[in-house]
Amino acid sequence: MKEYFEGIGKIAYEGPDSTNTLAFKYYDANKVVAGKPMKDHMRFAMSYWHTMTGGGNDPFGLPTMERSYNELEGMELSKARVDAAFEIMTKLGIEFFCFHDLDIAPEGDSLQEKLDNLDVIVELIEAKMKDTGIKCLWGTTNGFSNPRFMHGASTSPNADSFAFAAAQVKKAIEITHRLGGENYVFWGGREGYETLLNTDVALENDNFARFLHMAKDYANKIGFTGQFLIEPKPKEPTKHQYDFDTMTVLGFLRKYDLQDVIKMNIEANHATLAGHTFQHELLMSRINGVLGSIDANQGDMLLGWDTDQFPTNIYDATMCMYEVLKNDGIAPGGLNFDAKLRRGSFKPDDIFIGYIAGMDTFARGLEIAAKLLEDRVLEDFVQNRYRSYNEGVGKDIVDGKADFESLAAYALKHDHIEMESGRQEMLEDIVNRYIHRA
Ligand code: XUL
Ligand code: CO
């Protein structure tokens, strides 16, 4: 079989002293950390779109990515990409992948042709999965690139667009089911608005919910038991996306009786676009029991859009793995690198370098987070900070035994309150020490 990335072998773990660009310095797949192998904590996935179809083009420039299959077109290109994708994952030791329907097969001239193209490619992917043991973390549909979705898919003012989107999602759920996908993701590509002047927000939200209910009904009908996930994002491509952030989505799910059906796929760069930290979104999902999966990447804090960079920020990776450990793991979700190479990193080996950088960062983050938790550094501090709720008036508040009258009577007798320092700088310094030394 043709090798697409000649000269690159299986990426090995060589340890932190290695200077080999094409080796792991921290990611040692089977090393046991906090009771299980690193690989099972992270469940790393390759994003098919950025890795296989991303060309490096931006609004100002043509594609730049140099790939040996670039001269191919149509189905031949899609077939070559399947082989190349499994070669990349095998060499990196990545056990999962995530895909949109449109990433793996061309649209064709009609809906029927699109569905037929998908069947051909899915068969090839299925065979590769059997050969390699690589699994599907999640599937999804692209309901945002084609002009038919210019005003949205399930939130389009045009019911024909809604119907087309339904046909696409139906097929994408079938494919994900056939490939044994453990999750199905909804990222509301254009489910939002550009201006309120032309938008019936109430109907669009109702239709969005109707669409999700239909999707779940169909999944139940065909026996797809994978986890359904919504991926919050506040803006881009629309000015306002309805799935703004975790708490907004939770409000929506609860309003439309979808709260037991859908969890969150949290993406780092989407969190920062919403004005939150990555950890904030993970934590909000975790404490509400809806942390489903993670799109690992990072944004550029000086830019206002989704740059989807490979994650190399050790502080963010540490706090991400801290939340994952507190969540008792991320399965059946995983850590999907929804990350792309910079336009200037166009050489084939840059793919491997990007993934190695991301995987090493999360491996190190896992080790630091495990140590922080083992030593209960933050846990003990936080527990002690709230101890006033363990007895007396605090316990009455928590137990529902207090009311405004009893509290007012109490406050009259205790109106000189002794406060304690929050010690933020001390804690930041301690976390830094763990990052340097754990
Ligand atoms: C877009 C984004 C998507 C989803 C899948 O910002 O993150 O790639 O992850 O549709
Ligand atoms: Co994403």
GROMACS .gro file of C-alpha atoms and ligand atoms in nm:
model
  449
    1MET     CA    1   0.000   0.000   0.000
    2LYS     CA    2   0.116   0.351  -0.081
    3GLU     CA    3   0.280   0.538   0.203
    4TYR     CA    4   0.178   0.904   0.207
    5PHE     CA    5   0.418   1.025   0.474
    6GLU     CA    6   0.746   0.862   0.377
    7GLY     CA    7   1.036   0.901   0.612
    8ILE     CA    8   0.811   0.931   0.917
    9GLY     CA    9   0.790   0.617   1.128
   10LYS     CA   10   0.585   0.533   1.434
   11ILE     CA   11   0.622   0.825   1.675
   12ALA     CA   12   0.792   0.696   1.989
   13TYR     CA   13   0.812   0.821   2.346
   14GLU     CA   14   1.170   0.936   2.407
   15GLY     CA   15   1.130   1.133   2.730
   16PRO     CA   16   1.174   1.501   2.823
   17ASP     CA   17   1.544   1.513   2.736
   18SER     CA   18   1.488   1.414   2.375
   19THR     CA   19   1.547   1.681   2.112
   20ASN     CA   20   1.389   1.473   1.837
   21THR     CA   21   1.107   1.683   1.687
   22LEU     CA   22   0.927   1.366   1.579
   23ALA     CA   23   0.912   1.201   1.923
   24PHE     CA   24   0.696   1.237   2.232
   25LYS     CA   25   0.864   1.403   2.529
   26TYR     CA   26   0.579   1.353   2.780
   27TYR     CA   27   0.308   1.142   2.616
   28ASP     CA   28   0.386   0.785   2.712
   29ALA     CA   29   0.059   0.613   2.612
   30ASN     CA   30   0.069   0.327   2.860
   31LYS     CA   31   0.226   0.507   3.156
   32VAL     CA   32  -0.015   0.479   3.448
   33VAL     CA   33  -0.119   0.811   3.600
   34ALA     CA   34  -0.393   0.836   3.865
   35GLY     CA   35  -0.484   0.472   3.822
   36LYS     CA   36  -0.499   0.431   3.445
   37PRO     CA   37  -0.287   0.461   3.131
   38MET     CA   38  -0.244   0.812   2.994
   39LYS     CA   39  -0.416   0.719   2.670
   40ASP     CA   40  -0.734   0.622   2.853
   41HIS     CA   41  -0.750   0.953   3.037
   42MET     CA   42  -0.728   1.151   2.717
   43ARG     CA   43  -0.882   0.935   2.444
   44PHE     CA   44  -0.714   1.154   2.180
   45ALA     CA   45  -0.892   1.195   1.848
   46MET     CA   46  -0.786   1.327   1.507
   47SER     CA   47  -1.017   1.584   1.348
   48TYR     CA   48  -1.071   1.473   0.990
   49TRP     CA   49  -1.159   1.821   0.866
   50HIS     CA   50  -0.851   2.014   0.976
   51THR     CA   51  -0.607   1.729   0.920
   52MET     CA   52  -0.733   1.578   0.596
   53THR     CA   53  -0.926   1.850   0.414
   54GLY     CA   54  -0.792   2.174   0.560
   55GLY     CA   55  -0.594   2.351   0.292
   56GLY     CA   56  -0.447   2.638   0.488
   57ASN     CA   57  -0.657   2.889   0.294
   58ASP     CA   58  -0.780   3.204   0.468
   59PRO     CA   59  -0.999   3.497   0.353
   60PHE     CA   60  -0.690   3.652   0.194
   61GLY     CA   61  -0.517   3.355   0.041
   62LEU     CA   62  -0.530   3.030  -0.149
   63PRO     CA   63  -0.449   2.689   0.002
   64THR     CA   64  -0.088   2.631   0.101
   65MET     CA   65  -0.075   2.277   0.238
   66GLU     CA   66   0.169   2.051   0.052
   67ARG     CA   67   0.024   1.698   0.044
   68SER     CA   68   0.111   1.409  -0.186
   69TYR     CA   69  -0.259   1.349  -0.266
   70ASN     CA   70  -0.326   1.710  -0.369
   71GLU     CA   71  -0.330   1.633  -0.741
   72LEU     CA   72  -0.629   1.399  -0.702
   73GLU     CA   73  -0.994   1.507  -0.727
   74GLY     CA   74  -1.344   1.396  -0.629
   75MET     CA   75  -1.387   1.042  -0.502
   76GLU     CA   76  -1.024   0.952  -0.582
   77LEU     CA   77  -0.910   1.226  -0.348
   78SER     CA   78  -1.153   1.113  -0.077
   79LYS     CA   79  -1.029   0.754  -0.105
   80ALA     CA   80  -0.663   0.859  -0.082
   81ARG     CA   81  -0.745   1.068   0.223
   82VAL     CA   82  -0.887   0.765   0.401
   83ASP     CA   83  -0.556   0.581   0.361
   84ALA     CA   84  -0.357   0.889   0.458
   85ALA     CA   85  -0.576   0.954   0.765
   86PHE     CA   86  -0.527   0.604   0.902
   87GLU     CA   87  -0.155   0.626   0.831
   88ILE     CA   88  -0.134   0.948   1.035
   89MET     CA   89  -0.334   0.806   1.327
   90THR     CA   90  -0.141   0.480   1.331
   91LYS     CA   91   0.194   0.658   1.328
   92LEU     CA   92   0.087   0.893   1.607
   93GLY     CA   93  -0.082   0.622   1.812
   94ILE     CA   94  -0.413   0.815   1.805
   95GLU     CA   95  -0.700   0.575   1.871
   96PHE     CA   96  -1.002   0.783   1.765
   97PHE     CA   97  -1.117   1.016   1.489
   98CYS     CA   98  -1.402   1.265   1.444
   99PHE     CA   99  -1.557   1.366   1.113
  100HIS     CA  100  -1.826   1.564   0.930
  101ASP     CA  101  -2.003   1.393   0.639
  102LEU     CA  102  -1.857   1.651   0.401
  103ASP     CA  103  -1.499   1.585   0.516
  104ILE     CA  104  -1.500   1.229   0.396
  105ALA     CA  105  -1.691   1.241   0.064
  106PRO     CA  106  -1.777   1.502  -0.202
  107GLU     CA  107  -2.123   1.660  -0.220
  108GLY     CA  108  -2.202   1.545  -0.574
  109ASP     CA  109  -2.472   1.706  -0.786
  110SER     CA  110  -2.772   1.581  -0.595
  111LEU     CA  111  -2.863   1.468  -0.247
  112GLN     CA  112  -2.878   1.108  -0.371
  113GLU     CA  113  -2.527   1.132  -0.513
  114LYS     CA  114  -2.403   1.272  -0.184
  115LEU     CA  115  -2.555   0.979   0.006
  116ASP     CA  116  -2.411   0.727  -0.241
  117ASN     CA  117  -2.064   0.883  -0.218
  118LEU     CA  118  -2.079   0.856   0.159
  119ASP     CA  119  -2.163   0.485   0.143
  120VAL     CA  120  -1.859   0.412  -0.073
  121ILE     CA  121  -1.619   0.594   0.158
  122VAL     CA  122  -1.774   0.466   0.479
  123GLU     CA  123  -1.710   0.113   0.360
  124LEU     CA  124  -1.341   0.195   0.316
  125ILE     CA  125  -1.324   0.360   0.657
  126GLU     CA  126  -1.494   0.062   0.815
  127ALA     CA  127  -1.232  -0.174   0.668
  128LYS     CA  128  -0.949   0.050   0.791
  129MET     CA  129  -1.099   0.058   1.139
  130LYS     CA  130  -1.105  -0.321   1.146
  131ASP     CA  131  -0.741  -0.338   1.031
  132THR     CA  132  -0.606  -0.084   1.276
  133GLY     CA  133  -0.839  -0.098   1.577
  134ILE     CA  134  -0.889   0.280   1.547
  135LYS     CA  135  -1.238   0.391   1.657
  136CYS     CA  136  -1.484   0.668   1.581
  137LEU     CA  137  -1.520   0.914   1.870
  138TRP     CA  138  -1.794   1.112   1.699
  139GLY     CA  139  -1.959   1.196   1.375
  140THR     CA  140  -2.142   1.509   1.270
  141THR     CA  141  -2.279   1.684   0.965
  142ASN     CA  142  -2.168   1.994   0.784
  143GLY     CA  143  -2.478   2.215   0.782
  144PHE     CA  144  -2.295   2.541   0.725
  145SER     CA  145  -2.070   2.542   0.415
  146ASN     CA  146  -2.321   2.500   0.132
  147PRO     CA  147  -2.513   2.816   0.025
  148ARG     CA  148  -2.840   2.633   0.104
  149PHE     CA  149  -2.749   2.691   0.468
  150MET     CA  150  -2.661   3.060   0.433
  151HIS     CA  151  -2.944   3.154   0.674
  152GLY     CA  152  -2.902   2.850   0.898
  153ALA     CA  153  -2.996   2.482   0.879
  154SER     CA  154  -3.256   2.387   1.140
  155THR     CA  155  -3.299   2.760   1.212
  156SER     CA  156  -3.333   2.862   0.848
  157PRO     CA  157  -3.634   3.074   0.747
  158ASN     CA  158  -3.662   2.834   0.451
  159ALA     CA  159  -3.828   2.501   0.539
  160ASP     CA  160  -3.655   2.331   0.243
  161SER     CA  161  -3.320   2.400   0.407
  162PHE     CA  162  -3.456   2.252   0.731
  163ALA     CA  163  -3.563   1.938   0.541
  164PHE     CA  164  -3.228   1.906   0.364
  165ALA     CA  165  -3.048   1.940   0.695
  166ALA     CA  166  -3.271   1.667   0.838
  167ALA     CA  167  -3.176   1.436   0.550
  168GLN     CA  168  -2.810   1.508   0.616
  169VAL     CA  169  -2.827   1.451   0.990
  170LYS     CA  170  -3.031   1.134   0.938
  171LYS     CA  171  -2.754   0.999   0.716
  172ALA     CA  172  -2.475   1.122   0.944
  173ILE     CA  173  -2.633   0.946   1.244
  174GLU     CA  174  -2.666   0.626   1.035
  175ILE     CA  175  -2.300   0.644   0.935
  176THR     CA  176  -2.184   0.721   1.287
  177HIS     CA  177  -2.389   0.426   1.409
  178ARG     CA  178  -2.243   0.197   1.143
  179LEU     CA  179  -1.890   0.301   1.241
  180GLY     CA  180  -1.961   0.237   1.609
  181GLY     CA  181  -1.925   0.608   1.692
  182GLU     CA  182  -1.950   0.672   2.065
  183ASN     CA  183  -2.099   1.021   2.029
  184TYR     CA  184  -2.284   1.239   1.781
  185VAL     CA  185  -2.209   1.614   1.781
  186PHE     CA  186  -2.425   1.914   1.694
  187TRP     CA  187  -2.227   2.228   1.635
  188GLY     CA  188  -2.479   2.485   1.520
  189GLY     CA  189  -2.267   2.616   1.235
  190ARG     CA  190  -2.506   2.890   1.123
  191GLU     CA  191  -2.775   2.842   1.386
  192GLY     CA  192  -2.790   3.204   1.495
  193TYR     CA  193  -2.852   3.541   1.337
  194GLU     CA  194  -2.677   3.824   1.157
  195THR     CA  195  -2.940   4.087   1.239
  196LEU     CA  196  -3.252   4.090   1.454
  197LEU     CA  197  -3.421   4.309   1.190
  198ASN     CA  198  -3.502   4.004   0.974
  199THR     CA  199  -3.510   3.725   1.232
  200ASP     CA  200  -3.794   3.546   1.411
  201VAL     CA  201  -3.582   3.432   1.704
  202ALA     CA  202  -3.873   3.258   1.879
  203LEU     CA  203  -3.960   3.041   1.577
  204GLU     CA  204  -3.592   2.968   1.507
  205ASN     CA  205  -3.538   2.846   1.862
  206ASP     CA  206  -3.855   2.635   1.856
  207ASN     CA  207  -3.749   2.481   1.523
  208PHE     CA  208  -3.398   2.413   1.652
  209ALA     CA  209  -3.553   2.218   1.942
  210ARG     CA  210  -3.794   2.034   1.709
  211PHE     CA  211  -3.496   1.931   1.498
  212LEU     CA  212  -3.303   1.796   1.797
  213HIS     CA  213  -3.605   1.598   1.917
  214MET     CA  214  -3.645   1.447   1.569
  215ALA     CA  215  -3.275   1.355   1.565
  216LYS     CA  216  -3.302   1.179   1.899
  217ASP     CA  217  -3.622   0.999   1.795
  218TYR     CA  218  -3.447   0.874   1.483
  219ALA     CA  219  -3.138   0.765   1.677
  220ASN     CA  220  -3.363   0.567   1.913
  221LYS     CA  221  -3.543   0.415   1.619
  222ILE     CA  222  -3.226   0.277   1.460
  223GLY     CA  223  -3.074   0.177   1.794
  224PHE     CA  224  -2.794   0.435   1.803
  225THR     CA  225  -2.711   0.469   2.171
  226GLY     CA  226  -2.414   0.705   2.137
  227GLN     CA  227  -2.410   1.022   2.344
  228PHE     CA  228  -2.560   1.335   2.181
  229LEU     CA  229  -2.352   1.649   2.227
  230ILE     CA  230  -2.397   2.019   2.158
  231GLU     CA  231  -2.081   2.221   2.103
  232PRO     CA  232  -2.136   2.572   2.238
  233LYS     CA  233  -1.987   2.868   2.048
  234PRO     CA  234  -2.093   3.231   2.092
  235LYS     CA  235  -2.021   3.373   1.746
  236GLU     CA  236  -1.856   3.302   1.412
  237PRO     CA  237  -1.968   3.246   1.149
  238THR     CA  238  -2.286   3.425   1.263
  239LYS     CA  239  -2.281   3.739   1.474
  240HIS     CA  240  -2.474   3.555   1.743
  241GLN     CA  241  -2.495   3.177   1.777
  242TYR     CA  242  -2.784   3.038   1.981
  243ASP     CA  243  -2.551   2.782   2.147
  244PHE     CA  244  -2.360   3.070   2.307
  245ASP     CA  245  -2.201   2.888   2.601
  246THR     CA  246  -2.273   2.603   2.842
  247MET     CA  247  -2.517   2.789   3.063
  248THR     CA  248  -2.709   2.931   2.765
  249VAL     CA  249  -2.736   2.586   2.610
  250LEU     CA  250  -2.847   2.436   2.942
  251GLY     CA  251  -3.127   2.693   2.965
  252PHE     CA  252  -3.234   2.603   2.610
  253LEU     CA  253  -3.222   2.227   2.677
  254ARG     CA  254  -3.427   2.265   2.995
  255LYS     CA  255  -3.687   2.483   2.824
  256TYR     CA  256  -3.737   2.227   2.547
  257ASP     CA  257  -3.717   1.913   2.761
  258LEU     CA  258  -3.388   1.802   2.608
  259GLN     CA  259  -3.183   1.811   2.929
  260ASP     CA  260  -3.161   1.434   2.961
  261VAL     CA  261  -3.080   1.385   2.594
  262ILE     CA  262  -2.784   1.612   2.520
  263LYS     CA  263  -2.451   1.687   2.688
  264MET     CA  264  -2.173   1.935   2.599
  265ASN     CA  265  -1.872   1.914   2.375
  266ILE     CA  266  -1.652   2.191   2.516
  267GLU     CA  267  -1.404   2.362   2.287
  268ALA     CA  268  -1.123   2.574   2.431
  269ASN     CA  269  -1.131   2.844   2.164
  270HIS     CA  270  -1.511   2.869   2.180
  271ALA     CA  271  -1.488   2.927   2.554
  272THR     CA  272  -1.250   3.218   2.512
  273LEU     CA  273  -1.466   3.367   2.234
  274ALA     CA  274  -1.752   3.366   2.486
  275GLY     CA  275  -1.535   3.561   2.729
  276HIS     CA  276  -1.474   3.258   2.949
  277THR     CA  277  -1.171   3.051   3.029
  278PHE     CA  278  -1.155   2.694   2.898
  279GLN     CA  279  -1.175   2.574   3.258
  280HIS     CA  280  -1.490   2.780   3.323
  281GLU     CA  281  -1.680   2.600   3.048
  282LEU     CA  282  -1.551   2.259   3.156
  283LEU     CA  283  -1.642   2.329   3.516
  284MET     CA  284  -1.991   2.461   3.435
  285SER     CA  285  -2.055   2.144   3.237
  286ARG     CA  286  -1.909   1.918   3.503
  287ILE     CA  287  -2.104   2.057   3.797
  288ASN     CA  288  -2.424   2.028   3.594
  289GLY     CA  289  -2.350   1.667   3.498
  290VAL     CA  290  -2.320   1.743   3.125
  291LEU     CA  291  -1.948   1.732   3.049
  292GLY     CA  292  -1.954   1.500   2.747
  293SER     CA  293  -1.641   1.555   2.537
  294ILE     CA  294  -1.371   1.809   2.457
  295ASP     CA  295  -1.243   1.985   2.145
  296ALA     CA  296  -0.884   2.057   2.237
  297ASN     CA  297  -0.726   2.361   2.075
  298GLN     CA  298  -0.640   2.717   2.168
  299GLY     CA  299  -0.713   3.065   2.039
  300ASP     CA  300  -0.491   3.366   2.007
  301MET     CA  301  -0.595   3.604   2.283
  302LEU     CA  302  -0.513   3.904   2.063
  303LEU     CA  303  -0.759   3.795   1.793
  304GLY     CA  304  -1.137   3.794   1.811
  305TRP     CA  305  -1.199   3.484   1.605
  306ASP     CA  306  -1.160   3.107   1.619
  307THR     CA  307  -0.797   3.036   1.528
  308ASP     CA  308  -0.813   2.666   1.622
  309GLN     CA  309  -0.444   2.635   1.706
  310PHE     CA  310  -0.281   2.322   1.837
  311PRO     CA  311  -0.293   2.352   2.218
  312THR     CA  312   0.046   2.420   2.375
  313ASN     CA  313  -0.060   2.626   2.675
  314ILE     CA  314   0.040   2.414   2.974
  315TYR     CA  315  -0.169   2.612   3.224
  316ASP     CA  316  -0.492   2.556   3.027
  317ALA     CA  317  -0.411   2.189   2.962
  318THR     CA  318  -0.345   2.138   3.334
  319MET     CA  319  -0.675   2.292   3.441
  320CYS     CA  320  -0.855   2.098   3.166
  321MET     CA  321  -0.720   1.767   3.291
  322TYR     CA  322  -0.796   1.880   3.646
  323GLU     CA  323  -1.163   1.910   3.547
  324VAL     CA  324  -1.152   1.579   3.359
  325LEU     CA  325  -1.010   1.402   3.665
  326LYS     CA  326  -1.273   1.561   3.888
  327ASN     CA  327  -1.532   1.441   3.636
  328ASP     CA  328  -1.410   1.082   3.686
  329GLY     CA  329  -1.291   1.080   3.326
  330ILE     CA  330  -1.424   1.196   2.992
  331ALA     CA  331  -1.542   0.864   2.837
  332PRO     CA  332  -1.744   0.801   2.625
  333GLY     CA  333  -1.613   1.139   2.511
  334GLY     CA  334  -1.250   1.215   2.443
  335LEU     CA  335  -1.006   1.488   2.350
  336ASN     CA  336  -1.050   1.575   1.986
  337PHE     CA  337  -0.783   1.801   1.839
  338ASP     CA  338  -1.010   2.048   1.663
  339ALA     CA  339  -0.688   2.219   1.564
  340LYS     CA  340  -0.523   2.320   1.240
  341LEU     CA  341  -0.174   2.406   1.135
  342ARG     CA  342  -0.090   2.767   1.072
  343ARG     CA  343  -0.099   2.857   0.704
  344GLY     CA  344   0.277   2.885   0.702
  345SER     CA  345   0.328   2.537   0.851
  346PHE     CA  346   0.256   2.371   0.521
  347LYS     CA  347   0.497   2.077   0.508
  348PRO     CA  348   0.357   1.723   0.554
  349ASP     CA  349   0.564   1.659   0.869
  350ASP     CA  350   0.410   1.969   1.031
  351ILE     CA  351   0.097   1.753   1.085
  352PHE     CA  352   0.292   1.520   1.310
  353ILE     CA  353   0.472   1.805   1.485
  354GLY     CA  354   0.139   1.976   1.562
  355TYR     CA  355  -0.020   1.665   1.709
  356ILE     CA  356   0.293   1.578   1.909
  357ALA     CA  357   0.293   1.929   2.059
  358GLY     CA  358  -0.073   1.896   2.159
  359MET     CA  359  -0.044   1.543   2.294
  360ASP     CA  360   0.269   1.623   2.495
  361THR     CA  361   0.103   1.932   2.643
  362PHE     CA  362  -0.199   1.735   2.762
  363ALA     CA  363   0.016   1.448   2.889
  364ARG     CA  364   0.213   1.691   3.103
  365GLY     CA  365  -0.108   1.867   3.206
  366LEU     CA  366  -0.250   1.534   3.321
  367GLU     CA  367   0.054   1.461   3.539
  368ILE     CA  368   0.042   1.804   3.701
  369ALA     CA  369  -0.334   1.791   3.757
  370ALA     CA  370  -0.310   1.442   3.909
  371LYS     CA  371  -0.047   1.565   4.155
  372LEU     CA  372  -0.250   1.876   4.245
  373LEU     CA  373  -0.549   1.654   4.322
  374GLU     CA  374  -0.347   1.391   4.504
  375ASP     CA  375  -0.208   1.659   4.738
  376ARG     CA  376  -0.556   1.817   4.769
  377VAL     CA  377  -0.393   2.159   4.734
  378LEU     CA  378  -0.696   2.346   4.603
  379GLU     CA  379  -0.951   2.102   4.749
  380ASP     CA  380  -0.850   2.158   5.110
  381PHE     CA  381  -0.826   2.533   5.065
  382VAL     CA  382  -1.173   2.558   4.911
  383GLN     CA  383  -1.328   2.324   5.167
  384ASN     CA  384  -1.187   2.531   5.450
  385ARG     CA  385  -1.300   2.856   5.285
  386TYR     CA  386  -1.665   2.747   5.303
  387ARG     CA  387  -1.655   2.590   5.651
  388SER     CA  388  -1.905   2.846   5.787
  389TYR     CA  389  -2.176   2.641   5.613
  390ASN     CA  390  -2.090   2.327   5.809
  391GLU     CA  391  -2.244   2.441   6.137
  392GLY     CA  392  -2.462   2.704   6.301
  393VAL     CA  393  -2.640   2.956   6.082
  394GLY     CA  394  -2.458   2.836   5.767
  395LYS     CA  395  -2.580   2.480   5.817
  396ASP     CA  396  -2.934   2.612   5.873
  397ILE     CA  397  -2.912   2.796   5.535
  398VAL     CA  398  -2.789   2.486   5.354
  399ASP     CA  399  -3.045   2.259   5.522
  400GLY     CA  400  -3.331   2.491   5.430
  401LYS     CA  401  -3.403   2.571   5.792
  402ALA     CA  402  -3.338   2.945   5.769
  403ASP     CA  403  -3.562   3.225   5.644
  404PHE     CA  404  -3.525   3.602   5.620
  405GLU     CA  405  -3.672   3.654   5.965
  406SER     CA  406  -3.441   3.407   6.141
  407LEU     CA  407  -3.143   3.543   5.947
  408ALA     CA  408  -3.227   3.905   6.025
  409ALA     CA  409  -3.251   3.817   6.396
  410TYR     CA  410  -2.913   3.640   6.373
  411ALA     CA  411  -2.749   3.929   6.182
  412LEU     CA  412  -2.861   4.180   6.446
  413LYS     CA  413  -2.650   3.989   6.700
  414HIS     CA  414  -2.355   3.925   6.464
  415ASP     CA  415  -2.305   4.249   6.277
  416HIS     CA  416  -1.925   4.272   6.314
  417ILE     CA  417  -1.813   4.017   6.059
  418GLU     CA  418  -1.458   3.882   6.054
  419MET     CA  419  -1.339   3.827   5.695
  420GLU     CA  420  -1.060   3.604   5.559
  421SER     CA  421  -0.826   3.654   5.264
  422GLY     CA  422  -0.910   3.469   4.941
  423ARG     CA  423  -0.532   3.419   4.889
  424GLN     CA  424  -0.558   3.421   4.508
  425GLU     CA  425  -0.191   3.507   4.453
  426MET     CA  426  -0.080   3.238   4.695
  427LEU     CA  427  -0.284   2.976   4.507
  428GLU     CA  428  -0.158   3.095   4.167
  429ASP     CA  429   0.196   3.067   4.298
  430ILE     CA  430   0.129   2.714   4.427
  431VAL     CA  431  -0.018   2.604   4.094
  432ASN     CA  432   0.291   2.744   3.920
  433ARG     CA  433   0.511   2.542   4.155
  434TYR     CA  434   0.326   2.225   4.057
  435ILE     CA  435   0.363   2.313   3.689
  436HIS     CA  436   0.738   2.354   3.736
  437ARG     CA  437   0.796   2.055   3.959
  438ALA     CA  438   0.515   1.797   3.962
  439XUL     C1  439  -1.630   2.507   1.454
  439XUL     C2  440  -1.609   2.377   1.520
  439XUL     C3  441  -1.652   2.258   1.444
  439XUL     C4  442  -1.713   2.154   1.528
  439XUL     C5  443  -1.774   2.040   1.451
  439XUL     O1  444  -1.586   2.615   1.527
  439XUL     O2  445  -1.554   2.371   1.627
  439XUL     O3  446  -1.544   2.211   1.373
  439XUL     O4  447  -1.622   2.100   1.617
  439XUL     O5  448  -1.866   2.083   1.358
  440CO      CO  449  -1.503   2.208   1.749
   0.00000   0.00000   0.00000
